Tab-separated table of C-alpha atoms in Angstrom:
chain	number	residue	atom	x	y	z
A	1	MET	CA	106.524	9.536	114.393
A	2	GLN	CA	107.559	5.792	113.459
A	3	LEU	CA	105.464	6.455	110.373
A	4	THR	CA	108.160	3.963	107.090
A	5	GLU	CA	105.462	1.678	105.643
A	6	ARG	CA	106.758	-2.159	105.374
A	7	SER	CA	105.391	-3.744	102.011
A	8	ALA	CA	107.734	-6.503	101.318
A	9	ARG	CA	108.694	-9.407	103.498
A	10	PRO	CA	112.692	-9.013	103.478
A	11	ALA	CA	113.994	-10.880	101.261
A	12	ALA	CA	116.199	-13.905	102.895
A	13	GLY	CA	118.801	-13.676	104.298
A	14	ALA	CA	118.989	-9.902	104.100
A	15	PRO	CA	120.319	-7.871	106.692
A	16	THR	CA	117.498	-5.715	109.078
A	17	THR	CA	116.583	-4.470	112.396
A	18	VAL	CA	114.972	-7.064	114.128
A	19	ARG	CA	112.553	-4.125	115.893
A	20	VAL	CA	111.880	-5.048	119.734
A	21	PHE	CA	110.929	-2.493	123.189
A	22	SER	CA	113.233	-0.396	123.848
A	23	GLN	CA	114.081	-0.884	127.933
A	24	PRO	CA	112.648	3.039	127.632
A	25	VAL	CA	109.429	2.505	126.143
A	26	LEU	CA	109.406	-0.519	128.685
A	27	ALA	CA	108.966	2.343	131.346
A	28	ILE	CA	106.811	4.313	129.455
A	29	ALA	CA	104.857	0.944	129.652
A	30	LEU	CA	105.073	-0.150	132.651
A	31	GLY	CA	104.048	3.367	134.311
A	32	ILE	CA	101.079	3.947	131.489
A	33	ALA	CA	99.972	0.624	133.737
A	34	ALA	CA	100.648	1.567	136.875
A	35	LEU	CA	98.643	4.666	136.325
A	36	GLY	CA	95.794	2.865	134.176
A	37	ALA	CA	95.267	0.185	137.704
A	38	ALA	CA	95.671	2.866	139.806
A	39	LEU	CA	92.771	5.338	138.035
A	40	ARG	CA	90.834	1.788	137.936
A	41	LEU	CA	91.264	1.650	142.235
A	42	PHE	CA	90.487	4.615	143.139
A	43	HIS	CA	86.242	4.480	145.308
A	44	LEU	CA	86.650	1.526	143.055
A	45	ASP	CA	83.422	-0.119	145.851
A	46	SER	CA	81.702	2.770	145.049
A	47	ALA	CA	82.151	3.869	141.640
A	48	TYR	CA	79.656	1.664	140.308
A	49	ASP	CA	76.249	0.387	141.778
A	50	ILE	CA	76.658	-3.560	141.427
A	51	PHE	CA	75.387	-5.997	138.646
A	52	VAL	CA	73.675	-9.132	139.370
A	53	ASP	CA	76.835	-11.407	136.788
A	54	GLU	CA	79.551	-9.486	139.603
A	55	VAL	CA	78.101	-11.806	142.377
A	56	VAL	CA	77.733	-15.085	139.656
A	57	TYR	CA	80.687	-14.644	138.445
A	58	ASP	CA	82.437	-14.101	141.789
A	59	ARG	CA	80.267	-17.540	143.106
A	60	LEU	CA	81.392	-19.716	140.112
A	61	GLY	CA	85.055	-18.671	141.019
A	62	ARG	CA	84.967	-19.500	144.164
A	63	SER	CA	83.611	-23.211	143.204
A	64	LEU	CA	85.934	-23.880	141.362
A	65	SER	CA	88.833	-23.377	144.387
A	66	ALA	CA	87.056	-25.797	145.786
A	67	GLY	CA	87.663	-27.716	143.277
A	68	VAL	CA	85.147	-28.836	141.964
A	69	ILE	CA	84.127	-27.790	138.015
A	70	PRO	CA	82.156	-24.067	138.581
A	71	THR	CA	78.785	-25.017	139.989
A	72	LEU	CA	75.962	-22.684	140.699
A	73	GLN	CA	72.549	-23.659	142.848
A	74	ASN	CA	71.408	-25.870	139.830
A	75	GLY	CA	74.329	-27.008	138.680
A	76	PRO	CA	77.571	-26.752	136.656
A	77	PHE	CA	77.599	-23.270	134.764
A	78	PHE	CA	78.789	-24.080	131.024
A	79	LEU	CA	77.789	-20.956	129.102
A	80	HIS	CA	81.085	-19.542	129.356
A	81	PRO	CA	84.561	-20.782	129.601
A	82	PRO	CA	85.978	-20.537	133.224
A	83	GLY	CA	89.359	-18.576	132.018
A	84	PHE	CA	88.728	-15.917	134.268
A	85	PHE	CA	86.659	-18.444	137.153
A	86	VAL	CA	90.515	-19.355	137.251
A	87	LEU	CA	91.781	-15.902	137.673
A	88	ASP	CA	89.518	-15.078	140.562
A	89	ALA	CA	89.818	-18.542	141.785
A	90	LEU	CA	94.020	-17.645	142.251
A	91	TRP	CA	92.813	-13.644	142.860
A	92	GLN	CA	91.224	-14.493	146.164
A	93	GLY	CA	93.279	-17.412	147.349
A	94	VAL	CA	95.684	-14.345	147.392
A	95	PHE	CA	93.647	-12.516	150.322
A	96	PRO	CA	92.079	-14.023	154.265
A	97	HIS	CA	88.956	-15.859	153.750
A	98	SER	CA	86.265	-13.397	153.795
A	99	ASP	CA	82.551	-15.415	153.151
A	100	ASP	CA	80.871	-11.289	152.648
A	101	VAL	CA	79.634	-10.617	149.820
A	102	TRP	CA	81.057	-7.039	149.470
A	103	THR	CA	84.521	-7.814	150.301
A	104	LEU	CA	84.661	-10.242	147.499
A	105	THR	CA	83.309	-8.855	144.705
A	106	TYR	CA	85.434	-5.286	145.684
A	107	ARG	CA	88.278	-7.731	146.008
A	108	ALA	CA	87.272	-9.726	142.402
A	109	ARG	CA	86.707	-6.411	141.571
A	110	ALA	CA	90.567	-4.894	141.672
A	111	LEU	CA	91.937	-7.574	139.675
A	112	ASN	CA	90.249	-6.597	136.595
A	113	ALA	CA	91.631	-2.629	137.137
A	114	VAL	CA	94.773	-4.070	137.620
A	115	LEU	CA	93.937	-5.600	134.136
A	116	GLY	CA	92.850	-3.011	132.759
A	117	GLY	CA	96.177	-1.472	133.866
A	118	LEU	CA	98.063	-3.759	131.880
A	119	SER	CA	95.651	-3.302	128.857
A	120	VAL	CA	95.391	0.206	128.792
A	121	ALA	CA	100.105	-0.360	128.761
A	122	LEU	CA	99.487	-3.727	126.302
A	123	ALA	CA	97.849	-1.210	123.684
A	124	PHE	CA	100.816	1.278	124.657
A	125	LEU	CA	103.011	-1.245	123.410
A	126	LEU	CA	100.767	-2.644	120.237
A	127	VAL	CA	100.461	0.827	119.164
A	128	ARG	CA	103.877	2.575	119.861
A	129	ARG	CA	105.761	-0.524	117.495
A	130	ILE	CA	102.883	-0.462	114.157
A	131	GLY	CA	102.049	3.321	114.825
A	132	GLY	CA	104.907	5.250	116.279
A	133	LEU	CA	105.480	7.318	120.103
A	134	LEU	CA	103.203	8.983	118.843
A	135	ALA	CA	100.394	7.216	118.398
A	136	GLY	CA	101.182	4.491	121.043
A	137	VAL	CA	100.583	7.875	122.999
A	138	VAL	CA	97.253	9.543	121.747
A	139	ALA	CA	96.156	4.961	122.099
A	140	ALA	CA	97.020	4.566	126.193
A	141	LEU	CA	95.354	8.865	126.294
A	142	LEU	CA	91.903	7.031	124.521
A	143	LEU	CA	91.371	4.679	127.030
A	144	VAL	CA	93.097	4.954	130.503
A	145	VAL	CA	89.984	7.400	131.452
A	146	GLU	CA	87.679	6.710	128.686
A	147	PRO	CA	84.567	6.019	130.124
A	148	PHE	CA	82.722	3.175	128.877
A	149	VAL	CA	86.356	1.027	129.369
A	150	LEU	CA	86.781	2.368	132.942
A	151	ARG	CA	82.877	1.600	133.293
A	152	GLN	CA	83.723	-1.980	132.508
A	153	ASN	CA	87.011	-2.729	134.437
A	154	GLY	CA	85.168	-1.229	137.448
A	155	ARG	CA	82.818	-4.322	137.457
A	156	VAL	CA	83.304	-8.807	137.835
A	157	LEU	CA	82.949	-9.602	134.063
A	158	LEU	CA	84.945	-11.233	131.387
A	159	GLU	CA	85.060	-8.676	128.944
A	160	THR	CA	88.243	-6.826	130.233
A	161	ALA	CA	90.213	-9.757	131.016
A	162	THR	CA	89.281	-11.417	127.312
A	163	VAL	CA	90.648	-8.258	126.058
A	164	PHE	CA	93.688	-8.380	128.169
A	165	TRP	CA	95.131	-11.696	127.017
A	166	LEU	CA	93.904	-10.905	123.321
A	167	LEU	CA	96.161	-7.073	123.512
A	168	LEU	CA	99.148	-9.558	124.825
A	169	GLY	CA	98.890	-12.494	122.502
A	170	LEU	CA	98.885	-9.636	119.748
A	171	VAL	CA	101.789	-8.492	121.038
A	172	LEU	CA	103.550	-11.295	120.970
A	173	LEU	CA	102.202	-12.326	116.954
A	174	VAL	CA	104.481	-8.782	117.222
A	175	VAL	CA	107.400	-9.230	118.773
A	176	LEU	CA	107.161	-12.615	116.739
A	177	SER	CA	106.625	-11.220	113.032
A	178	ASP	CA	109.562	-8.566	114.230
A	179	ARG	CA	111.846	-11.357	114.488
A	180	TYR	CA	110.992	-13.653	111.807
A	181	ASP	CA	111.599	-10.646	109.364
A	182	GLY	CA	115.017	-10.084	110.950
A	183	GLY	CA	115.818	-13.738	109.841
A	184	LEU	CA	115.780	-15.403	113.416
A	185	ARG	CA	114.966	-19.044	114.753
A	186	GLY	CA	116.001	-21.878	116.764
A	187	GLY	CA	114.099	-22.635	120.132
A	188	ALA	CA	113.083	-18.642	121.520
A	189	GLN	CA	111.111	-18.155	118.056
A	190	LYS	CA	109.592	-21.934	118.508
A	191	ALA	CA	109.247	-20.081	122.459
A	192	LEU	CA	107.040	-17.507	121.159
A	193	VAL	CA	104.547	-19.038	119.387
A	194	VAL	CA	103.869	-20.700	121.948
A	195	GLY	CA	103.321	-17.738	123.701
A	196	THR	CA	101.300	-16.277	121.377
A	197	GLY	CA	99.410	-19.328	120.611
A	198	LEU	CA	98.326	-19.901	124.673
A	199	THR	CA	98.170	-16.206	125.074
A	200	LEU	CA	95.525	-15.380	122.582
A	201	GLY	CA	93.780	-19.308	123.270
A	202	LEU	CA	93.158	-18.190	126.167
A	203	ALA	CA	91.303	-14.951	125.412
A	204	VAL	CA	88.856	-17.452	124.089
A	205	TYR	CA	88.970	-19.931	127.045
A	206	THR	CA	87.708	-17.037	128.666
A	207	LYS	CA	84.922	-15.823	126.360
A	208	ASP	CA	83.699	-17.923	123.305
A	209	ILE	CA	82.822	-15.214	120.724
A	210	ALA	CA	86.836	-13.884	121.563
A	211	VAL	CA	86.926	-16.621	119.069
A	212	PHE	CA	85.700	-14.085	115.812
A	213	PHE	CA	88.446	-11.623	116.974
A	214	VAL	CA	91.858	-14.212	117.030
A	215	VAL	CA	90.996	-17.116	113.721
A	216	ILE	CA	89.152	-13.939	111.963
A	217	PRO	CA	92.679	-11.532	111.973
A	218	LEU	CA	95.123	-14.483	111.790
A	219	ALA	CA	93.282	-16.600	109.025
A	220	LEU	CA	92.609	-12.922	107.265
A	221	ALA	CA	96.673	-12.453	107.418
A	222	ALA	CA	97.875	-16.166	106.503
A	223	TRP	CA	95.903	-16.007	104.175
A	224	ARG	CA	97.089	-12.185	102.236
A	225	ARG	CA	100.575	-13.880	103.726
A	226	TRP	CA	101.238	-10.504	105.986
A	227	ILE	CA	102.796	-12.012	108.733
A	228	LEU	CA	104.273	-14.272	109.548
A	229	ASN	CA	104.666	-17.679	107.160
A	230	ARG	CA	101.376	-20.110	106.488
A	231	SER	CA	102.697	-23.286	108.870
A	232	THR	CA	103.530	-20.821	111.353
A	233	LEU	CA	99.821	-19.251	111.788
A	234	ALA	CA	98.312	-22.371	111.684
A	235	ALA	CA	101.118	-23.646	114.411
A	236	ILE	CA	99.592	-21.311	116.332
A	237	LEU	CA	96.237	-21.045	115.393
A	238	GLY	CA	96.928	-24.620	117.468
A	239	VAL	CA	98.478	-23.952	120.132
A	240	ALA	CA	95.553	-21.284	120.788
A	241	ALA	CA	93.085	-24.117	120.691
A	242	VAL	CA	94.728	-26.404	123.466
A	243	PRO	CA	92.928	-24.127	126.592
A	244	TYR	CA	90.048	-25.101	125.137
A	245	LEU	CA	90.793	-28.678	124.160
A	246	LEU	CA	92.404	-29.270	127.742
A	247	TYR	CA	88.494	-27.510	129.265
A	248	LEU	CA	86.666	-29.798	127.199
A	249	GLY	CA	88.689	-32.829	127.702
A	250	THR	CA	88.274	-32.265	131.740
A	251	VAL	CA	84.306	-31.123	131.029
A	252	ALA	CA	84.223	-35.053	129.437
A	253	ALA	CA	86.773	-36.868	132.340
A	254	ASN	CA	84.117	-36.056	135.155
A	255	GLY	CA	80.604	-36.865	132.821
A	256	LEU	CA	79.471	-33.738	131.966
A	257	PHE	CA	79.736	-33.452	128.505
A	258	SER	CA	76.461	-33.848	127.169
A	259	THR	CA	75.432	-30.999	130.675
A	260	PHE	CA	77.687	-28.672	128.634
A	261	PHE	CA	76.423	-29.284	124.786
A	262	THR	CA	72.921	-28.954	126.054
A	263	GLN	CA	74.038	-25.220	127.619
A	264	LYS	CA	76.531	-24.570	125.371
A	265	PHE	CA	74.073	-25.085	122.308
A	266	ARG	CA	71.488	-22.620	123.579
A	267	GLY	CA	74.500	-20.155	124.151
A	268	VAL	CA	74.642	-20.363	120.390
A	269	LEU	CA	71.573	-20.374	119.432
A	270	ARG	CA	71.333	-16.752	121.429
A	271	LEU	CA	74.733	-15.567	120.077
A	272	LEU	CA	72.977	-16.412	116.757
A	273	GLY	CA	69.459	-14.793	117.532
A	274	VAL	CA	67.725	-17.367	117.499
A	275	GLU	CA	66.507	-17.525	120.687
A	276	LYS	CA	66.275	-14.321	122.180
A	277	SER	CA	66.156	-14.895	125.721
A	278	THR	CA	68.577	-11.872	126.582
A	279	GLY	CA	69.601	-8.923	125.815
A	280	PHE	CA	67.923	-5.870	124.511
A	281	ASN	CA	67.262	-8.207	121.339
A	282	ARG	CA	65.067	-9.655	122.627
A	283	GLU	CA	60.918	-9.062	123.066
A	284	GLY	CA	60.063	-6.696	125.564
A	285	ALA	CA	62.819	-5.729	126.490
A	286	PRO	CA	63.615	-1.729	125.914
A	287	SER	CA	65.244	0.167	123.126
A	288	LEU	CA	68.569	0.013	122.333
A	289	VAL	CA	68.373	3.574	120.797
A	290	ASP	CA	66.567	4.854	123.873
A	291	ARG	CA	69.664	3.445	126.098
A	292	LEU	CA	72.601	5.386	123.831
A	293	LEU	CA	70.926	8.482	124.749
A	294	ASP	CA	70.111	8.224	127.216
A	295	GLU	CA	73.772	7.536	127.376
A	296	LEU	CA	74.300	10.230	125.909
A	297	ALA	CA	75.935	12.706	127.792
A	298	HIS	CA	77.687	10.315	129.610
A	299	PHE	CA	78.999	8.364	127.187
A	300	TRP	CA	79.300	10.698	123.604
A	301	THR	CA	83.375	10.069	123.101
A	302	THR	CA	82.777	6.726	123.448
A	303	TYR	CA	80.624	6.419	120.191
A	304	LEU	CA	82.725	8.882	118.880
A	305	LEU	CA	85.396	6.130	119.187
A	306	MET	CA	83.214	4.006	118.457
A	307	ALA	CA	82.447	5.514	114.789
A	308	LEU	CA	85.657	6.090	114.557
A	309	GLY	CA	87.553	3.027	114.402
A	310	LEU	CA	85.405	1.542	111.896
A	311	LEU	CA	86.891	4.180	109.459
A	312	ALA	CA	90.751	3.825	110.432
A	313	ALA	CA	90.082	-0.119	110.260
A	314	VAL	CA	88.995	0.328	105.930
A	315	VAL	CA	92.059	2.994	106.430
A	316	LEU	CA	93.935	0.606	107.971
A	317	LEU	CA	92.998	-2.533	105.832
A	318	ARG	CA	94.190	-0.193	102.431
A	319	SER	CA	97.796	0.748	104.661
A	320	THR	CA	100.780	-1.204	102.200
A	321	ASP	CA	102.160	-2.222	105.850
A	322	ARG	CA	100.998	-5.455	106.906
A	323	LEU	CA	100.841	-4.668	110.669
A	324	ARG	CA	99.002	-2.104	109.680
A	325	LYS	CA	96.821	-4.588	107.603
A	326	LEU	CA	96.402	-7.009	110.588
A	327	LEU	CA	95.355	-4.033	113.447
A	328	GLY	CA	92.372	-3.166	110.628
A	329	ALA	CA	91.759	-7.117	110.500
A	330	LEU	CA	91.133	-7.180	114.137
A	331	GLY	CA	89.150	-3.620	113.688
A	332	ALA	CA	86.692	-5.069	110.682
A	333	ALA	CA	86.088	-8.096	112.918
A	334	THR	CA	84.687	-6.505	115.843
A	335	VAL	CA	82.595	-3.956	114.202
A	336	GLY	CA	80.493	-6.907	111.896
A	337	TYR	CA	80.503	-9.488	114.935
A	338	LEU	CA	78.891	-6.106	116.385
A	339	GLY	CA	77.245	-5.187	113.499
A	340	TYR	CA	75.973	-8.682	113.331
A	341	ALA	CA	74.554	-8.999	117.293
A	342	PHE	CA	73.052	-5.526	117.399
A	343	THR	CA	70.202	-7.039	114.071
A	344	PHE	CA	70.125	-10.514	114.469
A	345	GLY	CA	71.777	-11.607	117.630
A	346	THR	CA	71.766	-11.228	121.054
A	347	ILE	CA	73.070	-7.689	121.622
A	348	GLU	CA	74.549	-6.513	125.948
A	349	GLU	CA	75.508	-3.195	127.184
A	350	HIS	CA	79.044	-4.636	127.771
A	351	PHE	CA	79.547	-5.941	124.414
A	352	ALA	CA	80.591	-2.350	123.339
A	353	TYR	CA	83.993	-3.524	124.796
A	354	TYR	CA	84.905	-5.303	122.265
A	355	LEU	CA	84.340	-2.159	120.125
A	356	VAL	CA	85.331	0.424	122.180
A	357	VAL	CA	89.437	-0.467	122.957
A	358	PRO	CA	89.874	-2.407	119.723
A	359	ALA	CA	88.793	1.721	117.812
A	360	ALA	CA	90.972	3.159	119.888
A	361	LEU	CA	94.488	1.419	118.628
A	362	THR	CA	92.627	1.462	115.178
A	363	THR	CA	91.812	5.440	115.462
A	364	ALA	CA	95.652	5.835	117.022
A	365	THR	CA	96.946	4.122	113.982
A	366	ALA	CA	94.952	5.884	111.492
A	367	GLY	CA	95.094	9.316	112.619
A	368	ALA	CA	98.870	8.787	112.955
A	369	VAL	CA	98.685	7.585	108.774
A	370	LEU	CA	97.218	10.182	107.571
A	371	ALA	CA	98.546	13.080	109.727
A	372	ASP	CA	101.860	11.804	108.584
A	373	ARG	CA	100.090	11.647	104.469
A	374	ALA	CA	98.402	14.868	104.527
A	375	ARG	CA	102.175	16.112	105.261
A	376	ASP	CA	100.214	19.356	106.848
A	377	ARG	CA	101.333	20.527	109.931
A	378	ARG	CA	97.269	21.926	111.510
A	379	THR	CA	96.317	18.863	110.117
A	380	GLY	CA	98.231	16.947	113.172
A	381	ALA	CA	97.249	20.272	115.635
A	382	VAL	CA	93.240	19.807	114.029
A	383	LEU	CA	93.726	16.175	115.226
A	384	LEU	CA	95.819	16.977	118.595
A	385	VAL	CA	93.035	18.861	120.097
A	386	GLY	CA	90.353	16.739	118.939
A	387	LEU	CA	91.983	14.991	121.514
A	388	GLY	CA	92.778	16.938	124.092
A	389	VAL	CA	88.880	18.202	123.727
A	390	VAL	CA	87.942	14.277	124.299
A	391	VAL	CA	91.300	13.021	127.070
A	392	ALA	CA	89.492	16.671	129.564
A	393	TRP	CA	85.982	15.633	128.418
A	394	ASN	CA	86.354	11.856	129.549
A	395	THR	CA	88.992	13.114	133.062
A	396	ALA	CA	85.826	14.830	134.261
A	397	VAL	CA	83.908	11.942	133.420
A	398	TYR	CA	85.492	10.672	135.662
A	399	ALA	CA	85.724	13.166	139.024
A	400	SER	CA	82.299	12.651	139.558
A	401	VAL	CA	82.497	9.494	138.249
A	402	ARG	CA	84.393	8.788	141.515
A	403	GLY	CA	83.546	11.580	143.511
A	404	GLN	CA	79.491	10.440	144.174
A	405	GLU	CA	78.040	7.024	146.120
A	406	ASP	CA	76.825	4.599	143.686
A	407	ASN	CA	76.848	1.694	146.070
A	408	GLY	CA	73.345	1.672	146.621
A	409	TYR	CA	72.137	-2.339	147.249
A	410	GLN	CA	75.405	-1.873	149.506
A	411	HIS	CA	74.011	0.767	151.772
A	412	VAL	CA	70.790	-0.804	151.299
A	413	ASP	CA	71.806	-4.484	152.844
A	414	GLN	CA	73.826	-2.280	155.253
A	415	TRP	CA	70.445	-0.720	156.134
A	416	LEU	CA	68.744	-3.874	156.755
A	417	ALA	CA	71.506	-5.426	158.674
A	418	VAL	CA	70.672	-2.917	161.505
A	419	ASN	CA	67.732	-2.054	162.184
A	420	GLY	CA	65.901	-5.394	159.543
A	421	GLY	CA	65.024	-7.593	162.538
A	422	GLY	CA	65.858	-10.535	160.149
A	423	ALA	CA	62.761	-10.369	158.050
A	424	PRO	CA	61.759	-10.998	155.140
A	425	VAL	CA	62.783	-8.493	151.952
A	426	GLY	CA	61.240	-8.283	149.172
A	427	VAL	CA	63.004	-7.346	145.499
A	428	PHE	CA	61.760	-7.186	142.168
A	429	THR	CA	65.894	-8.128	140.900
A	430	ASP	CA	67.904	-10.560	140.117
A	431	THR	CA	70.988	-8.319	141.496
A	432	GLY	CA	68.250	-8.100	145.357
A	433	VAL	CA	68.219	-11.919	145.402
A	434	TRP	CA	72.250	-12.269	145.426
A	435	THR	CA	73.963	-9.444	146.925
A	436	MET	CA	71.203	-9.332	149.454
A	437	GLU	CA	70.856	-13.390	150.172
A	438	ALA	CA	71.492	-13.754	153.667
A	439	ARG	CA	68.962	-10.686	154.626
A	440	GLY	CA	66.175	-13.422	153.343
A	441	ALA	CA	65.986	-11.720	149.854
A	442	GLU	CA	62.348	-12.537	148.247
A	443	LEU	CA	62.643	-12.114	143.910
A	444	VAL	CA	58.671	-11.150	144.098
A	445	THR	CA	57.108	-12.526	141.069
A	446	SER	CA	53.191	-12.323	142.294
A	447	LEU	CA	51.754	-9.728	144.978
A	448	GLU	CA	50.156	-12.620	146.598
A	449	GLN	CA	53.559	-13.673	147.326
A	450	ILE	CA	54.017	-11.471	150.386
A	451	GLY	CA	51.262	-12.141	152.114
A	452	ASP	CA	52.273	-16.304	151.997
A	453	ASP	CA	55.849	-15.438	152.644
A	454	GLY	CA	55.612	-12.453	155.702
A	455	ILE	CA	57.767	-10.445	153.264
A	456	ARG	CA	57.747	-7.029	155.674
A	457	TYR	CA	60.671	-4.527	153.547
A	458	VAL	CA	60.191	-4.593	149.495
A	459	LEU	CA	62.733	-2.552	147.627
A	460	SER	CA	61.424	-0.453	144.621
A	461	ILE	CA	63.557	0.925	142.254
A	462	PRO	CA	61.162	3.033	140.047
A	463	ALA	CA	63.608	3.703	137.696
A	464	MET	CA	63.646	-0.054	136.759
A	465	THR	CA	60.659	-1.092	137.161
A	466	GLU	CA	59.648	2.161	134.663
A	467	GLN	CA	62.523	-0.126	131.544
A	468	GLY	CA	60.967	-3.070	132.201
A	469	TYR	CA	63.662	-5.074	133.816
A	470	THR	CA	62.117	-5.842	136.540
A	471	SER	CA	59.392	-9.274	137.899
A	472	LEU	CA	56.608	-7.286	138.377
A	473	PRO	CA	55.337	-3.986	136.142
A	474	HIS	CA	55.191	-1.072	137.711
A	475	ASP	CA	51.887	-0.357	137.661
A	476	GLN	CA	52.342	-3.660	139.882
A	477	VAL	CA	54.854	-2.548	141.801
A	478	GLN	CA	53.745	0.667	142.854
A	479	GLU	CA	49.620	-0.534	143.996
A	480	LEU	CA	52.373	-2.691	146.411
A	481	VAL	CA	54.394	0.445	147.826
A	482	SER	CA	52.535	2.774	147.601
A	483	GLY	CA	50.780	1.655	150.707
A	484	GLY	CA	54.007	1.052	152.791
A	485	ARG	CA	56.381	3.742	154.931
A	486	VAL	CA	59.283	4.111	153.062
A	487	VAL	CA	62.315	4.239	155.630
A	488	PHE	CA	65.383	4.159	154.059
A	489	THR	CA	66.503	6.514	149.969
A	490	PHE	CA	69.206	6.179	147.889
A	491	THR	CA	70.026	8.221	145.141
A	492	GLY	CA	72.823	6.925	143.094
A	493	ALA	CA	74.231	7.929	139.041
A	494	THR	CA	73.178	3.576	138.595
A	495	ASN	CA	69.830	2.821	139.542
A	496	GLY	CA	68.126	6.524	139.912
A	497	GLU	CA	66.636	7.014	143.474
A	498	MET	CA	65.579	3.654	145.728
A	499	GLN	CA	63.691	3.034	148.088
A	500	LEU	CA	63.069	0.820	150.787
A	501	VAL	CA	59.183	-0.113	152.239
A	502	GLU	CA	57.591	-1.280	154.669
A	503	LEU	CA	54.787	-2.518	154.134
A	504	PRO	CA	51.663	-2.370	156.506
A	505	ALA	CA	50.706	-5.248	158.540
A	506	SER	CA	47.983	-6.593	156.638
A	507	ALA	CA	49.801	-7.001	153.491
A	508	GLY	CA	52.906	-8.864	155.589
């Protein structure tokens, strides 16, 4: 286990050993990436029911592949930068053309599954260098079957790609730091500066809030002189701005900067909590605490990891090793952002991904530090037993999730394709509208709409109406479906029971 602390930069010209990843270590990382991707690809089409953003993001990628700025029906989309949409467009271009929403969504999920597997390998490499081989293995074990991480990697959301670029940038930063400490300069060093900056910039280019996780650790490193020198860190940050600046230039060249500013300004207001139109802090939203308690049995190891990650960040910030301080700063930045979002801003469930992954890195590294300081085999044994319990539980959860179907919307869509006869379908969620658009799905916002539009079927999801996630309140939905006939039922882990109800002729 590598636990030697380095409190000072080597003197200029002093003979040092440049630490690089050896072939055996890279081979282990490759194996971890393959295992992580395989576990994420297994039953990817049925492990988690579809979420509206998945269809939206893939459609944005398809619009970009057609040579236009990411666009939806109501115009250009600038709420998030297009980093993931570019990746998705390139990824979908490898496969035969399809217009089927399910095929396209599951292909995009496969992209995130691969990025998720690569992220586990990058976590191993990063922690292997900072905390030692055992710590790197622990980090990989914590992430490879972590339930919340798997769910994020199994959906078409932006967080997986954002963190992938962030981890890749940090690995390159560590390599750059080791070469700098070894007195190496020249073209290879400049190429590493550019590569590090671009990969960190791509994280921000994928989702804006990554700027906190890039700028804060690097700014602290420059201020406290942890790694490299200030001019090199400034160059990295300068290069990191390039992808976003090119994006802004493209927007301006197309005469869309005013639209961009309007959408982005609203996004900033949401980030700050001035506007609370989405998330658990909005008026009338379900309780986040209740949601966390509801998922306690499934995600208790995730909650434990997040709590340990906070303590681990403090331990690493107090270390004399400069790379550990950098990792601690990353953990502190993610805790700070999520803490603000939870208290004042817009907090959504998937934001926790930015906390869980860094928590695995800091927990594994700090655990190695504490085990070394204790110099007591019993302490190490207790930590390993705890790790074993967590990994065993997470593996059991993985087997449970992948062993049952949870693709209710797709089953409803398939039933309608065979039996619906093309009759209009009323739904109460945006997910229903986007996934069953080909079935004439309409978002029902009033009971009068049923008769006016001749809606024959409605899709009722009692758990969602009870929690306030639907376009009509629970009592109105119950009133509507009570006189109908249930023609299809599906029960899944995500949405509970889903009922397709045929309404009486008088209602339509």
